[in-house]
Amino acid sequence: MKEQLCQAVIDYAHLMTEKGLIAGTWGNISVRIPNTDTIAITPSGRDYMTLVPNDIAIVDMNGEWIGGNYKPSSELPLHLAVYRARQDVGALIHTHSIYASACAAARRSIPAIIEDVAMMNGGDIEVAEYAANGSAELADNTVRALGEHQSVLLANHGMLGCGSNLKEAMTMCELVEKTARIFIAAQSLGGAVELDRDDVARMRNQYLQHYRQV
Ligand SMILES: [Zn+2]
Protein backbone atom coordinates (compact mmCIF):
# COMPACT_ATOMS: atom_id res chain seq x y z
CA MET A 1 0.00 0.00 0.00
CA LYS A 2 2.70 2.49 1.03
CA GLU A 3 4.84 1.81 -2.04
CA GLN A 4 1.81 2.06 -4.34
CA LEU A 5 0.87 5.42 -2.84
CA CYS A 6 4.47 6.69 -3.16
CA GLN A 7 4.41 5.68 -6.83
CA ALA A 8 1.06 7.46 -7.25
CA VAL A 9 2.59 10.64 -5.74
CA ILE A 10 5.37 10.42 -8.35
CA ASP A 11 2.87 9.79 -11.19
CA TYR A 12 0.85 12.83 -10.17
CA ALA A 13 4.00 14.95 -9.82
CA HIS A 14 4.78 14.07 -13.46
CA LEU A 15 1.20 14.83 -14.45
CA MET A 16 1.32 18.20 -12.67
CA THR A 17 4.40 19.10 -14.72
CA GLU A 18 2.93 17.78 -18.00
CA LYS A 19 -0.24 19.78 -17.47
CA GLY A 20 1.83 22.94 -17.04
CA LEU A 21 0.64 23.59 -13.48
CA ILE A 22 4.17 24.06 -12.14
CA ALA A 23 7.66 24.93 -13.35
CA GLY A 24 10.63 22.98 -12.00
CA THR A 25 10.00 21.59 -8.53
CA TRP A 26 7.82 24.48 -7.37
CA GLY A 27 4.76 22.64 -6.17
CA ASN A 28 4.18 19.61 -3.99
CA ILE A 29 1.90 16.65 -3.52
CA SER A 30 0.91 14.51 -0.56
CA VAL A 31 -1.43 11.65 0.21
CA ARG A 32 -2.71 10.16 3.46
CA ILE A 33 -1.57 6.57 4.05
CA PRO A 34 -4.75 4.90 5.35
CA ASN A 35 -4.82 3.54 8.93
CA THR A 36 -1.31 4.72 9.77
CA ASP A 37 -1.61 8.37 10.84
CA THR A 38 1.12 9.17 8.31
CA ILE A 39 1.35 10.89 4.95
CA ALA A 40 3.58 10.45 1.89
CA ILE A 41 4.84 13.78 0.50
CA THR A 42 7.14 14.88 -2.32
CA PRO A 43 10.69 15.61 -1.13
CA SER A 44 12.18 19.09 -1.00
CA GLY A 45 13.87 20.42 -4.14
CA ARG A 46 14.30 17.10 -6.04
CA ASP A 47 13.74 16.72 -9.77
CA TYR A 48 10.35 14.98 -10.03
CA MET A 49 11.37 13.16 -13.22
CA THR A 50 14.01 11.06 -11.45
CA LEU A 51 12.09 10.16 -8.28
CA VAL A 52 11.59 6.54 -7.19
CA PRO A 53 9.11 5.43 -4.48
CA ASN A 54 11.80 5.31 -1.76
CA ASP A 55 12.58 8.99 -2.36
CA ILE A 56 9.10 10.05 -1.22
CA ALA A 57 9.15 11.29 2.39
CA ILE A 58 6.95 9.59 4.97
CA VAL A 59 5.92 11.87 7.82
CA ASP A 60 3.71 11.37 10.86
CA MET A 61 0.99 13.81 11.91
CA ASN A 62 3.40 15.54 14.31
CA GLY A 63 5.68 16.38 11.42
CA GLU A 64 8.31 13.77 12.25
CA TRP A 65 10.16 12.53 9.15
CA ILE A 66 10.08 8.75 9.56
CA GLY A 67 10.88 7.37 6.10
CA GLY A 68 12.10 8.07 2.59
CA ASN A 69 15.52 9.06 1.27
CA TYR A 70 14.97 12.80 1.14
CA LYS A 71 13.56 15.33 3.55
CA PRO A 72 9.93 16.39 3.03
CA SER A 73 8.78 19.42 1.06
CA SER A 74 9.22 22.75 2.86
CA GLU A 75 5.43 23.16 2.65
CA LEU A 76 4.95 20.20 5.00
CA PRO A 77 3.30 22.36 7.74
CA LEU A 78 0.65 23.46 5.23
CA HIS A 79 -0.17 19.88 4.22
CA LEU A 80 -0.30 18.61 7.82
CA ALA A 81 -2.51 21.47 8.98
CA VAL A 82 -5.11 20.66 6.31
CA TYR A 83 -5.05 16.91 7.09
CA ARG A 84 -5.50 17.65 10.79
CA ALA A 85 -8.41 20.03 10.16
CA ARG A 86 -10.16 18.00 7.47
CA GLN A 87 -10.67 14.28 7.96
CA ASP A 88 -12.40 14.08 4.56
CA VAL A 89 -9.21 15.13 2.77
CA GLY A 90 -7.05 12.24 1.56
CA ALA A 91 -4.75 14.05 -0.89
CA LEU A 92 -3.37 17.55 -1.47
CA ILE A 93 -1.77 19.19 -4.48
CA HIS A 94 -0.12 22.61 -4.27
CA THR A 95 0.67 24.37 -7.56
CA HIS A 96 1.86 27.75 -8.81
CA SER A 97 -0.32 27.65 -11.95
CA ILE A 98 -0.35 30.95 -13.80
CA TYR A 99 -3.94 32.24 -13.77
CA ALA A 100 -4.65 31.05 -10.24
CA SER A 101 -1.42 32.75 -9.18
CA ALA A 102 -2.51 35.94 -10.99
CA CYS A 103 -5.67 36.03 -8.84
CA ALA A 104 -3.55 35.20 -5.77
CA ALA A 105 -1.15 38.05 -6.61
CA ALA A 106 -4.08 40.45 -6.98
CA ARG A 107 -5.52 38.94 -3.79
CA ARG A 108 -8.84 38.47 -5.57
CA SER A 109 -10.96 35.48 -4.62
CA ILE A 110 -12.43 33.63 -7.61
CA PRO A 111 -16.23 33.54 -7.44
CA ALA A 112 -18.06 30.29 -8.17
CA ILE A 113 -19.09 31.49 -11.63
CA ILE A 114 -19.17 28.18 -13.47
CA GLU A 115 -21.24 25.16 -12.47
CA ASP A 116 -18.38 22.65 -12.33
CA VAL A 117 -16.42 24.67 -9.79
CA ALA A 118 -19.61 25.38 -7.82
CA MET A 119 -20.11 21.62 -7.53
CA MET A 120 -16.58 20.75 -6.68
CA ASN A 121 -15.54 23.66 -4.48
CA GLY A 122 -18.96 24.46 -3.03
CA GLY A 123 -18.41 28.24 -3.14
CA ASP A 124 -15.89 30.94 -3.96
CA ILE A 125 -12.20 30.12 -4.05
CA GLU A 126 -10.99 32.33 -1.21
CA VAL A 127 -7.55 33.86 -0.74
CA ALA A 128 -5.55 32.89 2.35
CA GLU A 129 -3.84 35.88 3.95
CA TYR A 130 -0.20 36.29 3.05
CA ALA A 131 2.46 34.60 5.19
CA ALA A 132 5.97 33.39 4.37
CA ASN A 133 6.16 30.14 2.40
CA GLY A 134 6.73 27.10 4.60
CA SER A 135 5.60 28.93 7.77
CA ALA A 136 3.15 27.74 10.43
CA GLU A 137 1.33 31.05 9.92
CA LEU A 138 0.74 30.22 6.24
CA ALA A 139 -0.62 26.82 7.32
CA ASP A 140 -3.07 28.49 9.77
CA ASN A 141 -4.17 31.12 7.25
CA THR A 142 -4.74 28.45 4.62
CA VAL A 143 -6.88 26.24 6.85
CA ARG A 144 -8.97 29.27 7.83
CA ALA A 145 -9.56 30.42 4.23
CA LEU A 146 -10.17 26.87 2.98
CA GLY A 147 -13.00 26.25 5.44
CA GLU A 148 -15.17 23.42 4.10
CA HIS A 149 -14.16 24.01 0.48
CA GLN A 150 -11.78 21.98 -1.66
CA SER A 151 -9.47 24.69 -2.94
CA VAL A 152 -7.90 27.93 -1.81
CA LEU A 153 -5.55 30.59 -3.18
CA LEU A 154 -2.41 31.54 -1.26
CA ALA A 155 -1.78 35.30 -1.49
CA ASN A 156 1.16 36.17 -3.78
CA HIS A 157 2.06 32.51 -4.02
CA GLY A 158 -0.22 29.92 -5.69
CA MET A 159 -3.07 27.57 -4.89
CA LEU A 160 -3.95 24.38 -3.04
CA GLY A 161 -6.39 21.70 -4.22
CA CYS A 162 -7.86 19.03 -1.92
CA GLY A 163 -9.50 15.73 -2.72
CA SER A 164 -10.52 12.48 -1.14
CA ASN A 165 -7.83 11.00 -3.42
CA LEU A 166 -5.09 12.24 -5.78
CA LYS A 167 -7.34 12.14 -8.82
CA GLU A 168 -9.89 14.44 -7.21
CA ALA A 169 -7.19 16.80 -5.91
CA MET A 170 -5.72 17.06 -9.43
CA THR A 171 -9.13 17.73 -10.99
CA MET A 172 -9.65 20.46 -8.40
CA CYS A 173 -6.32 22.11 -9.32
CA GLU A 174 -7.19 22.03 -13.03
CA LEU A 175 -10.64 23.41 -12.34
CA VAL A 176 -9.24 26.32 -10.28
CA GLU A 177 -6.86 27.18 -13.11
CA LYS A 178 -9.67 26.98 -15.69
CA THR A 179 -12.02 29.10 -13.56
CA ALA A 180 -9.29 31.70 -12.94
CA ARG A 181 -8.84 32.04 -16.72
CA ILE A 182 -12.59 32.38 -17.27
CA PHE A 183 -12.89 34.91 -14.43
CA ILE A 184 -10.08 37.08 -15.82
CA ALA A 185 -11.56 36.89 -19.36
CA ALA A 186 -15.06 37.71 -18.08
CA GLN A 187 -13.69 40.85 -16.41
CA SER A 188 -12.96 42.25 -19.89
CA LEU A 189 -16.58 41.60 -20.91
CA GLY A 190 -17.99 43.68 -18.10
CA GLY A 191 -17.48 41.20 -15.26
CA ALA A 192 -18.73 37.71 -14.48
CA VAL A 193 -22.26 37.31 -13.13
CA GLU A 194 -22.17 35.27 -9.94
CA LEU A 195 -24.37 32.25 -9.38
CA ASP A 196 -27.07 32.39 -6.76
CA ARG A 197 -25.89 31.04 -3.35
CA ASP A 198 -28.80 28.58 -3.20
CA ASP A 199 -27.90 27.19 -6.61
CA VAL A 200 -24.29 26.77 -5.52
CA ALA A 201 -25.42 24.90 -2.38
CA ARG A 202 -27.72 22.66 -4.44
CA MET A 203 -24.96 21.80 -6.91
CA ARG A 204 -22.51 21.10 -4.09
CA ASN A 205 -24.94 18.62 -2.52
CA GLN A 206 -25.47 16.98 -5.87
CA TYR A 207 -21.71 16.55 -6.25
CA LEU A 208 -21.19 15.13 -2.76
CA GLN A 209 -24.06 12.68 -3.12
CA HIS A 210 -23.65 11.48 -6.69
CA TYR A 211 -20.25 12.27 -8.12
CA ARG A 212 -17.63 12.21 -5.43
CA GLN A 213 -15.54 9.05 -5.39
CA VAL A 214 -14.27 8.26 -1.93
ZN1 LIG B 1 4.47 27.02 -3.30
CSV table of C-alpha atoms and ligand atoms in Angstrom, one decimal:
chain,number,residue,atom,x,y,z
A,1,MET,CA,0.0,0.0,0.0
A,2,LYS,CA,2.7,2.5,1.0
A,3,GLU,CA,4.8,1.8,-2.0
A,4,GLN,CA,1.8,2.1,-4.3
A,5,LEU,CA,0.9,5.4,-2.8
A,6,CYS,CA,4.5,6.7,-3.2
A,7,GLN,CA,4.4,5.7,-6.8
A,8,ALA,CA,1.1,7.5,-7.2
A,9,VAL,CA,2.6,10.6,-5.7
A,10,ILE,CA,5.4,10.4,-8.4
A,11,ASP,CA,2.9,9.8,-11.2
A,12,TYR,CA,0.8,12.8,-10.2
A,13,ALA,CA,4.0,15.0,-9.8
A,14,HIS,CA,4.8,14.1,-13.5
A,15,LEU,CA,1.2,14.8,-14.5
A,16,MET,CA,1.3,18.2,-12.7
A,17,THR,CA,4.4,19.1,-14.7
A,18,GLU,CA,2.9,17.8,-18.0
A,19,LYS,CA,-0.2,19.8,-17.5
A,20,GLY,CA,1.8,22.9,-17.0
A,21,LEU,CA,0.6,23.6,-13.5
A,22,ILE,CA,4.2,24.1,-12.1
A,23,ALA,CA,7.7,24.9,-13.4
A,24,GLY,CA,10.6,23.0,-12.0
A,25,THR,CA,10.0,21.6,-8.5
A,26,TRP,CA,7.8,24.5,-7.4
A,27,GLY,CA,4.8,22.6,-6.2
A,28,ASN,CA,4.2,19.6,-4.0
A,29,ILE,CA,1.9,16.6,-3.5
A,30,SER,CA,0.9,14.5,-0.6
A,31,VAL,CA,-1.4,11.7,0.2
A,32,ARG,CA,-2.7,10.2,3.5
A,33,ILE,CA,-1.6,6.6,4.1
A,34,PRO,CA,-4.7,4.9,5.4
A,35,ASN,CA,-4.8,3.5,8.9
A,36,THR,CA,-1.3,4.7,9.8
A,37,ASP,CA,-1.6,8.4,10.8
A,38,THR,CA,1.1,9.2,8.3
A,39,ILE,CA,1.4,10.9,4.9
A,40,ALA,CA,3.6,10.5,1.9
A,41,ILE,CA,4.8,13.8,0.5
A,42,THR,CA,7.1,14.9,-2.3
A,43,PRO,CA,10.7,15.6,-1.1
A,44,SER,CA,12.2,19.1,-1.0
A,45,GLY,CA,13.9,20.4,-4.1
A,46,ARG,CA,14.3,17.1,-6.0
A,47,ASP,CA,13.7,16.7,-9.8
A,48,TYR,CA,10.3,15.0,-10.0
A,49,MET,CA,11.4,13.2,-13.2
A,50,THR,CA,14.0,11.1,-11.5
A,51,LEU,CA,12.1,10.2,-8.3
A,52,VAL,CA,11.6,6.5,-7.2
A,53,PRO,CA,9.1,5.4,-4.5
A,54,ASN,CA,11.8,5.3,-1.8
A,55,ASP,CA,12.6,9.0,-2.4
A,56,ILE,CA,9.1,10.1,-1.2
A,57,ALA,CA,9.1,11.3,2.4
A,58,ILE,CA,6.9,9.6,5.0
A,59,VAL,CA,5.9,11.9,7.8
A,60,ASP,CA,3.7,11.4,10.9
A,61,MET,CA,1.0,13.8,11.9
A,62,ASN,CA,3.4,15.5,14.3
A,63,GLY,CA,5.7,16.4,11.4
A,64,GLU,CA,8.3,13.8,12.3
A,65,TRP,CA,10.2,12.5,9.1
A,66,ILE,CA,10.1,8.7,9.6
A,67,GLY,CA,10.9,7.4,6.1
A,68,GLY,CA,12.1,8.1,2.6
A,69,ASN,CA,15.5,9.1,1.3
A,70,TYR,CA,15.0,12.8,1.1
A,71,LYS,CA,13.6,15.3,3.6
A,72,PRO,CA,9.9,16.4,3.0
A,73,SER,CA,8.8,19.4,1.1
A,74,SER,CA,9.2,22.8,2.9
A,75,GLU,CA,5.4,23.2,2.6
A,76,LEU,CA,5.0,20.2,5.0
A,77,PRO,CA,3.3,22.4,7.7
A,78,LEU,CA,0.6,23.5,5.2
A,79,HIS,CA,-0.2,19.9,4.2
A,80,LEU,CA,-0.3,18.6,7.8
A,81,ALA,CA,-2.5,21.5,9.0
A,82,VAL,CA,-5.1,20.7,6.3
A,83,TYR,CA,-5.1,16.9,7.1
A,84,ARG,CA,-5.5,17.7,10.8
A,85,ALA,CA,-8.4,20.0,10.2
A,86,ARG,CA,-10.2,18.0,7.5
A,87,GLN,CA,-10.7,14.3,8.0
A,88,ASP,CA,-12.4,14.1,4.6
A,89,VAL,CA,-9.2,15.1,2.8
A,90,GLY,CA,-7.1,12.2,1.6
A,91,ALA,CA,-4.8,14.1,-0.9
A,92,LEU,CA,-3.4,17.5,-1.5
A,93,ILE,CA,-1.8,19.2,-4.5
A,94,HIS,CA,-0.1,22.6,-4.3
A,95,THR,CA,0.7,24.4,-7.6
A,96,HIS,CA,1.9,27.7,-8.8
A,97,SER,CA,-0.3,27.7,-11.9
A,98,ILE,CA,-0.3,31.0,-13.8
A,99,TYR,CA,-3.9,32.2,-13.8
A,100,ALA,CA,-4.7,31.1,-10.2
A,101,SER,CA,-1.4,32.8,-9.2
A,102,ALA,CA,-2.5,35.9,-11.0
A,103,CYS,CA,-5.7,36.0,-8.8
A,104,ALA,CA,-3.6,35.2,-5.8
A,105,ALA,CA,-1.1,38.0,-6.6
A,106,ALA,CA,-4.1,40.5,-7.0
A,107,ARG,CA,-5.5,38.9,-3.8
A,108,ARG,CA,-8.8,38.5,-5.6
A,109,SER,CA,-11.0,35.5,-4.6
A,110,ILE,CA,-12.4,33.6,-7.6
A,111,PRO,CA,-16.2,33.5,-7.4
A,112,ALA,CA,-18.1,30.3,-8.2
A,113,ILE,CA,-19.1,31.5,-11.6
A,114,ILE,CA,-19.2,28.2,-13.5
A,115,GLU,CA,-21.2,25.2,-12.5
A,116,ASP,CA,-18.4,22.6,-12.3
A,117,VAL,CA,-16.4,24.7,-9.8
A,118,ALA,CA,-19.6,25.4,-7.8
A,119,MET,CA,-20.1,21.6,-7.5
A,120,MET,CA,-16.6,20.7,-6.7
A,121,ASN,CA,-15.5,23.7,-4.5
A,122,GLY,CA,-19.0,24.5,-3.0
A,123,GLY,CA,-18.4,28.2,-3.1
A,124,ASP,CA,-15.9,30.9,-4.0
A,125,ILE,CA,-12.2,30.1,-4.0
A,126,GLU,CA,-11.0,32.3,-1.2
A,127,VAL,CA,-7.5,33.9,-0.7
A,128,ALA,CA,-5.5,32.9,2.4
A,129,GLU,CA,-3.8,35.9,4.0
A,130,TYR,CA,-0.2,36.3,3.0
A,131,ALA,CA,2.5,34.6,5.2
A,132,ALA,CA,6.0,33.4,4.4
A,133,ASN,CA,6.2,30.1,2.4
A,134,GLY,CA,6.7,27.1,4.6
A,135,SER,CA,5.6,28.9,7.8
A,136,ALA,CA,3.1,27.7,10.4
A,137,GLU,CA,1.3,31.0,9.9
A,138,LEU,CA,0.7,30.2,6.2
A,139,ALA,CA,-0.6,26.8,7.3
A,140,ASP,CA,-3.1,28.5,9.8
A,141,ASN,CA,-4.2,31.1,7.2
A,142,THR,CA,-4.7,28.4,4.6
A,143,VAL,CA,-6.9,26.2,6.8
A,144,ARG,CA,-9.0,29.3,7.8
A,145,ALA,CA,-9.6,30.4,4.2
A,146,LEU,CA,-10.2,26.9,3.0
A,147,GLY,CA,-13.0,26.3,5.4
A,148,GLU,CA,-15.2,23.4,4.1
A,149,HIS,CA,-14.2,24.0,0.5
A,150,GLN,CA,-11.8,22.0,-1.7
A,151,SER,CA,-9.5,24.7,-2.9
A,152,VAL,CA,-7.9,27.9,-1.8
A,153,LEU,CA,-5.6,30.6,-3.2
A,154,LEU,CA,-2.4,31.5,-1.3
A,155,ALA,CA,-1.8,35.3,-1.5
A,156,ASN,CA,1.2,36.2,-3.8
A,157,HIS,CA,2.1,32.5,-4.0
A,158,GLY,CA,-0.2,29.9,-5.7
A,159,MET,CA,-3.1,27.6,-4.9
A,160,LEU,CA,-4.0,24.4,-3.0
A,161,GLY,CA,-6.4,21.7,-4.2
A,162,CYS,CA,-7.9,19.0,-1.9
A,163,GLY,CA,-9.5,15.7,-2.7
A,164,SER,CA,-10.5,12.5,-1.1
A,165,ASN,CA,-7.8,11.0,-3.4
A,166,LEU,CA,-5.1,12.2,-5.8
A,167,LYS,CA,-7.3,12.1,-8.8
A,168,GLU,CA,-9.9,14.4,-7.2
A,169,ALA,CA,-7.2,16.8,-5.9
A,170,MET,CA,-5.7,17.1,-9.4
A,171,THR,CA,-9.1,17.7,-11.0
A,172,MET,CA,-9.6,20.5,-8.4
A,173,CYS,CA,-6.3,22.1,-9.3
A,174,GLU,CA,-7.2,22.0,-13.0
A,175,LEU,CA,-10.6,23.4,-12.3
A,176,VAL,CA,-9.2,26.3,-10.3
A,177,GLU,CA,-6.9,27.2,-13.1
A,178,LYS,CA,-9.7,27.0,-15.7
A,179,THR,CA,-12.0,29.1,-13.6
A,180,ALA,CA,-9.3,31.7,-12.9
A,181,ARG,CA,-8.8,32.0,-16.7
A,182,ILE,CA,-12.6,32.4,-17.3
A,183,PHE,CA,-12.9,34.9,-14.4
A,184,ILE,CA,-10.1,37.1,-15.8
A,185,ALA,CA,-11.6,36.9,-19.4
A,186,ALA,CA,-15.1,37.7,-18.1
A,187,GLN,CA,-13.7,40.8,-16.4
A,188,SER,CA,-13.0,42.2,-19.9
A,189,LEU,CA,-16.6,41.6,-20.9
A,190,GLY,CA,-18.0,43.7,-18.1
A,191,GLY,CA,-17.5,41.2,-15.3
A,192,ALA,CA,-18.7,37.7,-14.5
A,193,VAL,CA,-22.3,37.3,-13.1
A,194,GLU,CA,-22.2,35.3,-9.9
A,195,LEU,CA,-24.4,32.2,-9.4
A,196,ASP,CA,-27.1,32.4,-6.8
A,197,ARG,CA,-25.9,31.0,-3.4
A,198,ASP,CA,-28.8,28.6,-3.2
A,199,ASP,CA,-27.9,27.2,-6.6
A,200,VAL,CA,-24.3,26.8,-5.5
A,201,ALA,CA,-25.4,24.9,-2.4
A,202,ARG,CA,-27.7,22.7,-4.4
A,203,MET,CA,-25.0,21.8,-6.9
A,204,ARG,CA,-22.5,21.1,-4.1
A,205,ASN,CA,-24.9,18.6,-2.5
A,206,GLN,CA,-25.5,17.0,-5.9
A,207,TYR,CA,-21.7,16.6,-6.3
A,208,LEU,CA,-21.2,15.1,-2.8
A,209,GLN,CA,-24.1,12.7,-3.1
A,210,HIS,CA,-23.6,11.5,-6.7
A,211,TYR,CA,-20.2,12.3,-8.1
A,212,ARG,CA,-17.6,12.2,-5.4
A,213,GLN,CA,-15.5,9.1,-5.4
A,214,VAL,CA,-14.3,8.3,-1.9
B,1,ZN,ZN,4.5,27.0,-3.3
